[in-house]
PDB file of C-alpha atoms in Angstrom:
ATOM      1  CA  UNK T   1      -6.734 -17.970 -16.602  1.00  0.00           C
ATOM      2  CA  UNK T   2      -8.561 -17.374 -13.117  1.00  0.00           C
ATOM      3  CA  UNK T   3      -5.720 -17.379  -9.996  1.00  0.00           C
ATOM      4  CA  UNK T   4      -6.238 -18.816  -6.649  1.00  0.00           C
ATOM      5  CA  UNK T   5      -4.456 -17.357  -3.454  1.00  0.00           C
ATOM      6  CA  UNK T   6      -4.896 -20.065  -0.665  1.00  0.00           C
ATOM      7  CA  UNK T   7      -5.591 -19.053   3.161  1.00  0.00           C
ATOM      8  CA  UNK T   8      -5.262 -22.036   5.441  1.00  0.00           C
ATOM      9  CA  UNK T   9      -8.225 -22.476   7.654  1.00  0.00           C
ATOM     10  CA  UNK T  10      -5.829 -23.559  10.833  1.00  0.00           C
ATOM     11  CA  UNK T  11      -3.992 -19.547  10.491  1.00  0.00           C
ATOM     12  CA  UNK T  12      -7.209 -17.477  10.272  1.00  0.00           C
ATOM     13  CA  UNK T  13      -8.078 -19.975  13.028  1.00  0.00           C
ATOM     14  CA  UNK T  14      -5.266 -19.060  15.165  1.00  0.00           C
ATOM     15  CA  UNK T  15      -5.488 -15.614  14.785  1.00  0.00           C
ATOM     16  CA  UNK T  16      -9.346 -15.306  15.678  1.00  0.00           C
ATOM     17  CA  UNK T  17      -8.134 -16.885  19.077  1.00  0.00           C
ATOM     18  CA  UNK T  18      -6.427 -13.072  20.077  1.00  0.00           C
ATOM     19  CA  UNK T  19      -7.958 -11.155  22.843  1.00  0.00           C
ATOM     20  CA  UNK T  20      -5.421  -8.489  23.423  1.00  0.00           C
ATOM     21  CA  UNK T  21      -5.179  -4.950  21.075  1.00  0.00           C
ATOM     22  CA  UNK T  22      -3.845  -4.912  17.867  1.00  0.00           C
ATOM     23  CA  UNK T  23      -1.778  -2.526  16.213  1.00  0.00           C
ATOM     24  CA  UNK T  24      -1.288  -3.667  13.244  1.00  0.00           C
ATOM     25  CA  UNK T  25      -2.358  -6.239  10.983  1.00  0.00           C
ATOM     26  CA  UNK T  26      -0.364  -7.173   7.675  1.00  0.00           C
ATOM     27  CA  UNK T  27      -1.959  -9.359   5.211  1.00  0.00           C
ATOM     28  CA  UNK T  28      -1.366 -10.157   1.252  1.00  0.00           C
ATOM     29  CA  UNK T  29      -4.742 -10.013   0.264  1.00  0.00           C
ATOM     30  CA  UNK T  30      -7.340  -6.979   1.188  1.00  0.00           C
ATOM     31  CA  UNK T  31     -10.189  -8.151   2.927  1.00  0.00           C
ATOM     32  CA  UNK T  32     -13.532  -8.255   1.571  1.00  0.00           C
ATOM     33  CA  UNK T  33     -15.773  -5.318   1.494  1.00  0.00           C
ATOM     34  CA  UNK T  34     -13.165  -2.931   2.147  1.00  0.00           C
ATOM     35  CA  UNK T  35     -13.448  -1.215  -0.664  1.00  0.00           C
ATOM     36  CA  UNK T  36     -16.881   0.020   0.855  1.00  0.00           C
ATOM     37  CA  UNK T  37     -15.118   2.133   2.881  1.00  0.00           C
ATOM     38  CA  UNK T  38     -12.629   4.146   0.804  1.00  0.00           C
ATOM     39  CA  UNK T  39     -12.774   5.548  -2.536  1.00  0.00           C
ATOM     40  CA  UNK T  40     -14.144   3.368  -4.830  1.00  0.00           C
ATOM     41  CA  UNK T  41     -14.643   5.599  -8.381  1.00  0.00           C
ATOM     42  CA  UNK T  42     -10.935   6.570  -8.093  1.00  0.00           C
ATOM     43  CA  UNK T  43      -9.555   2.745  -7.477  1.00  0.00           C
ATOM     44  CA  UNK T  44     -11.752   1.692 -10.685  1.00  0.00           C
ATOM     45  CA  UNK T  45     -10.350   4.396 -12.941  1.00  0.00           C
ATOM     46  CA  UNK T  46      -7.253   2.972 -12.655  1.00  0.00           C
ATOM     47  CA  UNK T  47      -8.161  -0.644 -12.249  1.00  0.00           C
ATOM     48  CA  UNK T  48     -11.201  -0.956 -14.523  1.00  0.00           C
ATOM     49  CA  UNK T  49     -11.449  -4.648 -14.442  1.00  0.00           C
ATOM     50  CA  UNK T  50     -12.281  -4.875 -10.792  1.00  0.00           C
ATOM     51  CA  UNK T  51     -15.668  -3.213 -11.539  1.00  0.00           C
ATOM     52  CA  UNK T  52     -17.598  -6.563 -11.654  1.00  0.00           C
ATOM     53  CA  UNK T  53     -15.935  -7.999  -8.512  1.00  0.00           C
ATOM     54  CA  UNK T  54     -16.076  -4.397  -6.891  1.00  0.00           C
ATOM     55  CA  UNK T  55     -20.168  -4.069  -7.447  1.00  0.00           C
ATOM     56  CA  UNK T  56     -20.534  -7.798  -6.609  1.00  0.00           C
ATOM     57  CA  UNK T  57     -18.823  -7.185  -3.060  1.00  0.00           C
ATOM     58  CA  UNK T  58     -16.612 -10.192  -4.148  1.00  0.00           C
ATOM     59  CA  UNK T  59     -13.084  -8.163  -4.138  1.00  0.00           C
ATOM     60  CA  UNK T  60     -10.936  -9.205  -1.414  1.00  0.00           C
ATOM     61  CA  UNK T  61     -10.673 -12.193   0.836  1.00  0.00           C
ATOM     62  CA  UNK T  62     -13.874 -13.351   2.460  1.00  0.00           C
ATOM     63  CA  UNK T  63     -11.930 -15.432   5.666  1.00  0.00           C
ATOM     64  CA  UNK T  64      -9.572 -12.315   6.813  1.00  0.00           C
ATOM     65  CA  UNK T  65     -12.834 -10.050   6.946  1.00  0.00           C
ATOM     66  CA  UNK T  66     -13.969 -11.794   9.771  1.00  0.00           C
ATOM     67  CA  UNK T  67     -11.192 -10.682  11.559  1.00  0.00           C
ATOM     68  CA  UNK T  68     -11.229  -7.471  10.765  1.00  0.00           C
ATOM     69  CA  UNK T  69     -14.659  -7.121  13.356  1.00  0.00           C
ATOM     70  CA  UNK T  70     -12.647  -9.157  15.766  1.00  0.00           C
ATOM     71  CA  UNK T  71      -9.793  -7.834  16.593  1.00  0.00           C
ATOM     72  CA  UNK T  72     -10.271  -4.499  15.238  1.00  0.00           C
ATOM     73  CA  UNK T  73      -6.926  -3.371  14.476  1.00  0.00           C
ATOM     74  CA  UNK T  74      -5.920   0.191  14.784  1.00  0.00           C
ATOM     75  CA  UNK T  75      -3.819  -0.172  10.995  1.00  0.00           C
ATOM     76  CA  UNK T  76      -4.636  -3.023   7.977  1.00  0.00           C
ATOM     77  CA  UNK T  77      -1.651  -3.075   5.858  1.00  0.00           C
ATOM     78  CA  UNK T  78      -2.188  -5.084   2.515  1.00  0.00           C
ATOM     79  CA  UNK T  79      -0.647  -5.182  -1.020  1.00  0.00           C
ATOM     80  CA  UNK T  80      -1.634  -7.601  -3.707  1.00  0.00           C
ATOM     81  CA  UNK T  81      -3.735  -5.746  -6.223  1.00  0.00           C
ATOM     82  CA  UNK T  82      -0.671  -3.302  -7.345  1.00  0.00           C
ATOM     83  CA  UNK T  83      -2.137  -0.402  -6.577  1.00  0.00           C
ATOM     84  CA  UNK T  84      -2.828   2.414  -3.674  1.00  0.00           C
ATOM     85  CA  UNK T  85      -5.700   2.377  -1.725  1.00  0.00           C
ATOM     86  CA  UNK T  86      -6.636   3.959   1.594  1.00  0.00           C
ATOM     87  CA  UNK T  87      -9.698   3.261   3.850  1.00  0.00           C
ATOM     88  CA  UNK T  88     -10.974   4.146   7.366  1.00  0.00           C
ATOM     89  CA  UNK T  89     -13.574   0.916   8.652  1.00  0.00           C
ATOM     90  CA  UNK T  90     -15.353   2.254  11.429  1.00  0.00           C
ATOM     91  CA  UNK T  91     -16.037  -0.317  14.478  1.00  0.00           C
ATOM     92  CA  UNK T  92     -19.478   1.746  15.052  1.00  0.00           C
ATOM     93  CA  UNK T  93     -19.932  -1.306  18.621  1.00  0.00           C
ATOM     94  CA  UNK T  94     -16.235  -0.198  19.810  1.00  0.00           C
ATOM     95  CA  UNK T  95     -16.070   3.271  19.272  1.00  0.00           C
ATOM     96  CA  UNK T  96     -12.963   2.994  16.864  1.00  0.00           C
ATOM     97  CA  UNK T  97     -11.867   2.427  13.637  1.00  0.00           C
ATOM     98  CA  UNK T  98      -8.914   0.689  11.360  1.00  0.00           C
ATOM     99  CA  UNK T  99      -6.886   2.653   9.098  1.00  0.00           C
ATOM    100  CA  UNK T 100      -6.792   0.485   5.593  1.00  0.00           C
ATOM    101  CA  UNK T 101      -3.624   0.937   3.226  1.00  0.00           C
ATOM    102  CA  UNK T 102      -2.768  -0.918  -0.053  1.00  0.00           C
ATOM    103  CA  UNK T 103       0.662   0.218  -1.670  1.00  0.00           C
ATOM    104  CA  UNK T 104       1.252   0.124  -5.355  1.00  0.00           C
ATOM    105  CA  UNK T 105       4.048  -2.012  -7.006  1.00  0.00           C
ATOM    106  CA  UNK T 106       8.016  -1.089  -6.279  1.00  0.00           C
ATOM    107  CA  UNK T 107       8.112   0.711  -9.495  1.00  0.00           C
ATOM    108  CA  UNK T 108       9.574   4.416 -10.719  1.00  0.00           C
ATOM    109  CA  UNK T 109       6.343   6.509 -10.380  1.00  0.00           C
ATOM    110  CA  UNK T 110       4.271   4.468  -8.063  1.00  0.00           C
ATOM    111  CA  UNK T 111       2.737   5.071  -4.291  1.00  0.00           C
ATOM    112  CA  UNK T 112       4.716   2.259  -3.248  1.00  0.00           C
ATOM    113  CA  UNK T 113       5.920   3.735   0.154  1.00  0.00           C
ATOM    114  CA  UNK T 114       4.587   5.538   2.974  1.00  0.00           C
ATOM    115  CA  UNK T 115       5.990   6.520   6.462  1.00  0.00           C
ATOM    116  CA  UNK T 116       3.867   6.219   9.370  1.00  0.00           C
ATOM    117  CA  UNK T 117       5.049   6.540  13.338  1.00  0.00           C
ATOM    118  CA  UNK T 118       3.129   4.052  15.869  1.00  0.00           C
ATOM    119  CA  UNK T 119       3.090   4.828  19.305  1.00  0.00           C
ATOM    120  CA  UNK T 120       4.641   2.024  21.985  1.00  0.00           C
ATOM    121  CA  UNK T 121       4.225   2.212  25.454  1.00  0.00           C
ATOM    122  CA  UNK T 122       7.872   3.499  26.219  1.00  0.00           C
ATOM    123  CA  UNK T 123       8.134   6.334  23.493  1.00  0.00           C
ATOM    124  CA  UNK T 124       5.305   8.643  25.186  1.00  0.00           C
ATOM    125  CA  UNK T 125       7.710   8.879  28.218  1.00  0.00           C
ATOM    126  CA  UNK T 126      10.999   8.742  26.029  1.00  0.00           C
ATOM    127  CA  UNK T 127      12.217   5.788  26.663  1.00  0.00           C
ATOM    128  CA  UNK T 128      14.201   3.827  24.436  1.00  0.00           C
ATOM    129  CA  UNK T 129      12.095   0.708  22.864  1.00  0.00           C
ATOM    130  CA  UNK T 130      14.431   0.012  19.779  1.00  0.00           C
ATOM    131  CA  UNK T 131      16.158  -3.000  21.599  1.00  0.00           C
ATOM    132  CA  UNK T 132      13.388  -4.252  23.521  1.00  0.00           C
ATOM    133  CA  UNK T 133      11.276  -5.463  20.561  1.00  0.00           C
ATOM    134  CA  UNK T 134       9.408  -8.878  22.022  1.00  0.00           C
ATOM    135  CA  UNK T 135       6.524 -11.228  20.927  1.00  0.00           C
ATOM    136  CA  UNK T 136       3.203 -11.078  22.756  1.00  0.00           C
ATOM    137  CA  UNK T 137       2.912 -13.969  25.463  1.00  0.00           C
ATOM    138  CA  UNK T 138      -0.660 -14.435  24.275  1.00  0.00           C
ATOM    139  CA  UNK T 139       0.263 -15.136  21.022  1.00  0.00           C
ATOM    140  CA  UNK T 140       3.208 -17.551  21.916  1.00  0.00           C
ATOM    141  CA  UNK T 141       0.920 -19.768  23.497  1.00  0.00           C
ATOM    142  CA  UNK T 142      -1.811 -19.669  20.662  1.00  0.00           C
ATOM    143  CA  UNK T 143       1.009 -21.357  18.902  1.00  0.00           C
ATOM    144  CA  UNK T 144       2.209 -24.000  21.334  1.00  0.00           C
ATOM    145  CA  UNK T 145      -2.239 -24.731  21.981  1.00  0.00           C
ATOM    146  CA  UNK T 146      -2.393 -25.422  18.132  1.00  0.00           C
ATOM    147  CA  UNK T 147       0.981 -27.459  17.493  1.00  0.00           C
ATOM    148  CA  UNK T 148      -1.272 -30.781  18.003  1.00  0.00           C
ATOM    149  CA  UNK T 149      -3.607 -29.441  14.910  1.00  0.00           C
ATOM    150  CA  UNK T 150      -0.892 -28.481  12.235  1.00  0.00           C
ATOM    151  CA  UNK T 151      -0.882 -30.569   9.511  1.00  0.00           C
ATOM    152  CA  UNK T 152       1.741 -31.039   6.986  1.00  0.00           C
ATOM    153  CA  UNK T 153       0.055 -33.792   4.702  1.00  0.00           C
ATOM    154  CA  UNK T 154      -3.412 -33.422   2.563  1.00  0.00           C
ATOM    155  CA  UNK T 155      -5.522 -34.266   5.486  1.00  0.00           C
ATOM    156  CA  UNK T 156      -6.771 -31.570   8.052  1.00  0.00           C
ATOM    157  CA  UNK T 157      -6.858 -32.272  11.633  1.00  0.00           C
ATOM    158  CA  UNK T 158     -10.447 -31.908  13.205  1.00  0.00           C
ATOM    159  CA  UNK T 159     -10.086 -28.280  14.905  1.00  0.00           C
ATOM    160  CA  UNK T 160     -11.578 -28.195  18.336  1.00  0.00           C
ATOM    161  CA  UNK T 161     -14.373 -26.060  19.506  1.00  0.00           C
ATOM    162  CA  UNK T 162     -13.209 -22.632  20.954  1.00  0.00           C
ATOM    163  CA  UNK T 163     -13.763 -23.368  24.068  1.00  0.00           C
ATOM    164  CA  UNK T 164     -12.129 -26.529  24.387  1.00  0.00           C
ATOM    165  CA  UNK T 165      -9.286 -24.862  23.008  1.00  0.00           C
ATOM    166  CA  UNK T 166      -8.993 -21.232  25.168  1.00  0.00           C
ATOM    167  CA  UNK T 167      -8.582 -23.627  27.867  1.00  0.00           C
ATOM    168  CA  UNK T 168      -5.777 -25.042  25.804  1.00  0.00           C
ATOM    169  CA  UNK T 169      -4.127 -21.534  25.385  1.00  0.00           C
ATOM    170  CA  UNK T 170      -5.109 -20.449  29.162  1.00  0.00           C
ATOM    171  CA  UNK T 171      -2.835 -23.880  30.009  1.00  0.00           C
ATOM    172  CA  UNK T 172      -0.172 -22.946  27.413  1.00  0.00           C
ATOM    173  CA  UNK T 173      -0.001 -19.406  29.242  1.00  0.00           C
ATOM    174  CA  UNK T 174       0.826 -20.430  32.551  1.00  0.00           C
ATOM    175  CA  UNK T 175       3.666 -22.247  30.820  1.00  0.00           C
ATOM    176  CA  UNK T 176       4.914 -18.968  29.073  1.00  0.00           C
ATOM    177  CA  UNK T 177       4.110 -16.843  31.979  1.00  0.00           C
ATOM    178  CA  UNK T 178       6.891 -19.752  33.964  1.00  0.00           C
ATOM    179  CA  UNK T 179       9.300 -19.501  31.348  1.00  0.00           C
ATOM    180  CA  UNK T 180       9.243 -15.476  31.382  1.00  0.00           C
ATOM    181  CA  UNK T 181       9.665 -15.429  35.310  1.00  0.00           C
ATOM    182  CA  UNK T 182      13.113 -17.623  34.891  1.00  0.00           C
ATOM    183  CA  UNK T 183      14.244 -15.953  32.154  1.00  0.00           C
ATOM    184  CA  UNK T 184      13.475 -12.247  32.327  1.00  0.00           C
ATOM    185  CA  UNK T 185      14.317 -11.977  28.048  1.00  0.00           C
ATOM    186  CA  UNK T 186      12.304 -15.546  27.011  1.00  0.00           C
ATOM    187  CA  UNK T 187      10.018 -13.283  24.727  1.00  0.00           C
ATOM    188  CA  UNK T 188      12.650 -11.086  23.720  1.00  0.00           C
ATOM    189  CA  UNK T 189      13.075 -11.154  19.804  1.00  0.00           C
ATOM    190  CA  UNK T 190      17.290 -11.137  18.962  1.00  0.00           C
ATOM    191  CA  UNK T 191      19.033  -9.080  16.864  1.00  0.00           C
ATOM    192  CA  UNK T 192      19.847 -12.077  14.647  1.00  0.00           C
ATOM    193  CA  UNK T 193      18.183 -10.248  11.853  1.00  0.00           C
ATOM    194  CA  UNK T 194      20.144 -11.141   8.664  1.00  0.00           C
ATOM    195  CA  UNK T 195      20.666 -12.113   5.068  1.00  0.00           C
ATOM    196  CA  UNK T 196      19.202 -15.827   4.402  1.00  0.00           C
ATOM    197  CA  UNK T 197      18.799 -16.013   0.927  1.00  0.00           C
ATOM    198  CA  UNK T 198      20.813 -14.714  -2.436  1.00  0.00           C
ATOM    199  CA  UNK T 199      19.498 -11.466  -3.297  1.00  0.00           C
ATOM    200  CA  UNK T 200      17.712 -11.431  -6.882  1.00  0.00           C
ATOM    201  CA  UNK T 201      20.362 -11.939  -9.699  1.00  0.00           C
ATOM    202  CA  UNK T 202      18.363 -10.795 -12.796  1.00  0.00           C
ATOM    203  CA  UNK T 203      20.626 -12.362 -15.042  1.00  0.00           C
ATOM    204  CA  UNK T 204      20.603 -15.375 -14.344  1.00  0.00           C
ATOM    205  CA  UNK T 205      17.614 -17.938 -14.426  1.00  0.00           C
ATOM    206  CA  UNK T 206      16.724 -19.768 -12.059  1.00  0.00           C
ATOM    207  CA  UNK T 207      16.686 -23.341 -12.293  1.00  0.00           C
ATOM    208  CA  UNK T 208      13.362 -24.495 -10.084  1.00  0.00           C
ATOM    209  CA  UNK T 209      12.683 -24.223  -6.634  1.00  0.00           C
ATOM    210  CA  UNK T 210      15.358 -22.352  -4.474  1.00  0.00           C
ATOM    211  CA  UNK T 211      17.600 -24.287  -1.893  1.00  0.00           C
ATOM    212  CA  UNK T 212      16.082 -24.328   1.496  1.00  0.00           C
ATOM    213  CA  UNK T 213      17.232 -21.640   3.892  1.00  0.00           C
ATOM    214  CA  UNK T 214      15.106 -21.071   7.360  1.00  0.00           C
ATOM    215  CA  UNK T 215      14.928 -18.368   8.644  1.00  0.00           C
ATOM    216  CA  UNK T 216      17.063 -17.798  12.365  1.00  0.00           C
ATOM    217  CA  UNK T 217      13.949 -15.694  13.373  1.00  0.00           C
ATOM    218  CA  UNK T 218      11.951 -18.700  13.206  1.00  0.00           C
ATOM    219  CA  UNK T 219      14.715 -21.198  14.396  1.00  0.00           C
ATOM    220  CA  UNK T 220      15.145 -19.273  17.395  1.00  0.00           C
ATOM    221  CA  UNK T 221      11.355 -19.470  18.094  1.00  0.00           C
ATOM    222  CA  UNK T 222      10.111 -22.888  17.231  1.00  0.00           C
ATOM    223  CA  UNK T 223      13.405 -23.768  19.948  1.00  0.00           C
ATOM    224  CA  UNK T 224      12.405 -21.187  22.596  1.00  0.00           C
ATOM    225  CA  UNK T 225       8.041 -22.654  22.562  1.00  0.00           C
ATOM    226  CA  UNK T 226       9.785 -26.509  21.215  1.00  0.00           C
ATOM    227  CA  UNK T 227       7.304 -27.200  18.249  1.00  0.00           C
ATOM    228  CA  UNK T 228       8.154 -27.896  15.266  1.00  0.00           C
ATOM    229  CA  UNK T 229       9.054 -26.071  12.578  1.00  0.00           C
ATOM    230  CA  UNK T 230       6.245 -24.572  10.248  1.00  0.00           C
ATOM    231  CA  UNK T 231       5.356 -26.668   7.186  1.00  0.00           C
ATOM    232  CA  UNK T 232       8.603 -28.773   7.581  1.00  0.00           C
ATOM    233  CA  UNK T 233       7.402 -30.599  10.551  1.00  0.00           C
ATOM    234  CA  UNK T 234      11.084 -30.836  11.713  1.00  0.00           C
ATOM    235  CA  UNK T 235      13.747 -28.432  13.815  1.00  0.00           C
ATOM    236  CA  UNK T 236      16.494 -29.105  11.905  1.00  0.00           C
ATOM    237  CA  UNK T 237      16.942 -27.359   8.528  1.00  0.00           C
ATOM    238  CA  UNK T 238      19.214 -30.097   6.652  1.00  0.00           C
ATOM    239  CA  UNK T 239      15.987 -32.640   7.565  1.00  0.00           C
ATOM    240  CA  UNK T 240      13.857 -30.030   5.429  1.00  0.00           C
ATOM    241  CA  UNK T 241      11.518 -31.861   2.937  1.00  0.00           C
ATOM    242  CA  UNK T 242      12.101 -31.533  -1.123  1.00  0.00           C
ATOM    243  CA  UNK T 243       9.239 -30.119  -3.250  1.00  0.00           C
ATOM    244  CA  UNK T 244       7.396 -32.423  -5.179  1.00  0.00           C
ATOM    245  CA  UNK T 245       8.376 -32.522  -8.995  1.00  0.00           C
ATOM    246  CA  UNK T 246       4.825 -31.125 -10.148  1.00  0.00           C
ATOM    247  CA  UNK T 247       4.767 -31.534 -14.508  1.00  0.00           C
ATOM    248  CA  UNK T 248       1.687 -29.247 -14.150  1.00  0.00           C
ATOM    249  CA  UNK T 249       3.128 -26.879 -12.105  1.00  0.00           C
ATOM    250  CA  UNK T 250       3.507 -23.090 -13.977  1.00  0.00           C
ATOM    251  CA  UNK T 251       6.925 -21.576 -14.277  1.00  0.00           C
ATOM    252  CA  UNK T 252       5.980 -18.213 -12.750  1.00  0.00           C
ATOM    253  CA  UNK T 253       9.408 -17.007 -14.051  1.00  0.00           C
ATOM    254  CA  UNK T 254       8.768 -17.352 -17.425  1.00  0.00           C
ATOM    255  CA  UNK T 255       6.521 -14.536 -17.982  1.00  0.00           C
ATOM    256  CA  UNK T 256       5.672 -11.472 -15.774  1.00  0.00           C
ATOM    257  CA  UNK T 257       1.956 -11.868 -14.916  1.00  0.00           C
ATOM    258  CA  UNK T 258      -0.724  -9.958 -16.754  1.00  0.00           C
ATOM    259  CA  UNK T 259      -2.625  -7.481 -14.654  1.00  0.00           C
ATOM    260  CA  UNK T 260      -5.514  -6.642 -16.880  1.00  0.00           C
ATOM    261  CA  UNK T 261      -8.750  -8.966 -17.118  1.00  0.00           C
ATOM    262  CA  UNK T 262      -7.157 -10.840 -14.163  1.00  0.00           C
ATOM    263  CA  UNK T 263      -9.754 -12.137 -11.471  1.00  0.00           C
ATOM    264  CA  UNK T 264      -8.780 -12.699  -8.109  1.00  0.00           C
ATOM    265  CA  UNK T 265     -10.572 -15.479  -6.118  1.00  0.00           C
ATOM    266  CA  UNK T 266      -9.819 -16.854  -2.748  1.00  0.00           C
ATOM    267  CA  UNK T 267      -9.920 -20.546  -1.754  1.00  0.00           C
ATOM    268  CA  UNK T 268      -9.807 -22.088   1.752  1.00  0.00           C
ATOM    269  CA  UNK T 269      -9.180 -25.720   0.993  1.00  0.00           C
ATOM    270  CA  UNK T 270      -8.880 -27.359   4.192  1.00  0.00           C
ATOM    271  CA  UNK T 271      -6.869 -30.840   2.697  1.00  0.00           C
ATOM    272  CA  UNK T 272      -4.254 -28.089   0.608  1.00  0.00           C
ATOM    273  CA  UNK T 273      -1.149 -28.668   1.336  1.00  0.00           C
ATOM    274  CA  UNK T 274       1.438 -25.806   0.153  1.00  0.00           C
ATOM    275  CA  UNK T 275       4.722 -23.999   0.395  1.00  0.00           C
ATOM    276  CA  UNK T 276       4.442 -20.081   1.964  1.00  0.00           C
ATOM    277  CA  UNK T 277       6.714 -18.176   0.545  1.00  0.00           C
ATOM    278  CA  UNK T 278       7.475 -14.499   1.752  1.00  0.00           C
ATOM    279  CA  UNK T 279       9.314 -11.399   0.135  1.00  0.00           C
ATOM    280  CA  UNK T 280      10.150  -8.465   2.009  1.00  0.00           C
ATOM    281  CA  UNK T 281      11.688  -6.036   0.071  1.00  0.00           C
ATOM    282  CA  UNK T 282      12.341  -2.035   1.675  1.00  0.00           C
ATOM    283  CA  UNK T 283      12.476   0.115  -1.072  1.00  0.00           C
ATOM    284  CA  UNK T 284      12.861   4.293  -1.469  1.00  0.00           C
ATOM    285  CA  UNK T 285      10.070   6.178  -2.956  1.00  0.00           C
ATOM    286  CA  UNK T 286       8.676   9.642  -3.699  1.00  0.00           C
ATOM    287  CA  UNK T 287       9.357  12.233  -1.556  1.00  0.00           C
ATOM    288  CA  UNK T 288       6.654  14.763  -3.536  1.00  0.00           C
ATOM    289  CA  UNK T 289       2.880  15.297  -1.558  1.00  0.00           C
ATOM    290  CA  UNK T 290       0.455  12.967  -3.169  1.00  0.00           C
ATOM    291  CA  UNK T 291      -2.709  14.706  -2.696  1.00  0.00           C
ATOM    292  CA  UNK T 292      -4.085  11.096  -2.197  1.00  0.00           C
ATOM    293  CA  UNK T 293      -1.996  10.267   0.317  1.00  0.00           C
ATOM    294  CA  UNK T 294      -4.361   9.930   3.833  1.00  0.00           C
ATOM    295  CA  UNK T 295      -2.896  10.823   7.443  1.00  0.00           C
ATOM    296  CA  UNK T 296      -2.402   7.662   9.122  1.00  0.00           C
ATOM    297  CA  UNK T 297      -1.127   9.448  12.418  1.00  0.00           C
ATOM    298  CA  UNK T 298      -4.330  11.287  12.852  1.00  0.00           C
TER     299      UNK T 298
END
């Protein structure tokens, strides 16, 4: 059984469109040819069935790489392949260089956490940023330039040429740069941070596709920029569309997946139409020095 992790086009899209610096990037998958840049011998003694994909430069996903040149983030944080795995990707044109980490599962005995402290522009001077955590204006209109090109349905919109569509996102500025100078906290991110789904229950099973809950993150934002809201199409969370009753769709609950002889290939499919589903889960970990840990605050 070969899996498929799908990357829409329109997101990789979106994010290529950034200009400003970037701290840090999160992603699923790694990107490709990052394994290049770290310790290769040590990730395939404990994840020997990589070694074909490893030596054929075909580990990873091939449309996130791109943007790893681009926007050169100081930090790439990834998962997906259960296992730890620092890099350092120099930017040899910029002078820099992106600090690559992959955690291991949430498991007794794993590298599953690490601490890290990121500089912000108030905490040189001692100031206190902890309430004053707010979305970048760039990025705000990136997302009200592309509503027109979303697509919830199997066919793509036609993306515009990059020009066509900066002047798109230099229009949807001046609109976010008016909103910010009536309301002094328009990109200011709430403290509505909360529980929105059950927690896990492992004894009892679930019966198919969980209840839709959105999330009041997202509410608030789709209202504040007026788009819609992502892959629903609507604003209001009772008008939420039903999955489709697949009968070839896998159970993924009925068996924990096999790691071993697994391959890992990534498909862009610019017609696929699916659900994105997100876990965030903050869990303790070991508190003894890993000799393979790397210094990210270097």
């Amino acid at each position: 059984m070969r899996s498929a992790y799908h990357v829409r086009e329109y997101e990789v899209w979106k994010l290529g469109m950034l200009t400003g610096d970037v701290d840090i990037f999160l992603s699923h998958d790694w990107p490709r040819g990052i394994t290049r840049h770290g310790d290769e011998r040590r990730l395939l003694r404990t994840k020997r069935f990589l070694e074909e994909e490893v030596r054929n430069n075909a580990l990873g996903n091939p449309y996130t790489a791109p943007l790893l040149d681009k926007l050169k983030p100081s930090y790439w944080f990834a998962a997906h392949l259960h296992t730890k795995f620092a890099a350092v990707y120099e930017h040899k044109d910029a002078g820099k260089c992106t600090k690559f980490l992959s955690l291991d599962k949430c498991l007794p005995n794993r590298d599953f956490l690490q601490a890290i402290h990121i500089e912000t522009e108030g905490s040189a001077s001692g100031e206190d940023v902890s309430s004053s955590i707010r979305y970048d204006p760039e990025w705000l209109a990136i997302l009200r330039a592309a509503e027109p090109y979303r697509s919830l349905g199997r066919q793509a919109a036609m993306l515009p040429d990059p020009e066509t569509f900066r002047a798109e996102v230099e229009k949807q500025r001046e609109w976010v740069k008016q909103r910010m100078s009536e309301d002094a906290d328009f990109n200011r991110i709430p403290h509505n941070f909360e529980l929105t789904l059950p927690p896990y229950n492992p004894h009892e099973r679930s019966a198919g596709q969980p209840e839709f809950h959105p999330s009041p993150q997202t509410l608030h934002l789709v209202n504040k920029l007026e788009i819609a809201m992502p892959h629903v199409g609507v604003n209001q969370p009772e008008q939420a569309c039903e999955a489709e009753n697949n009968p070839d769709e896998i159970d993924l609950d009925e068996e924990e997946e096999e790691e071993e002889g697994q391959t890992h290939d990534v498909l862009v499919p610019r017609d696929c139409c699916f659900r994105q589903l997100k876990c965030w889960q903050v869990n303790a970990g070991k508190d003894e020095k890993n000799e393979e840990e790397i210094s990210l605050d270097d």
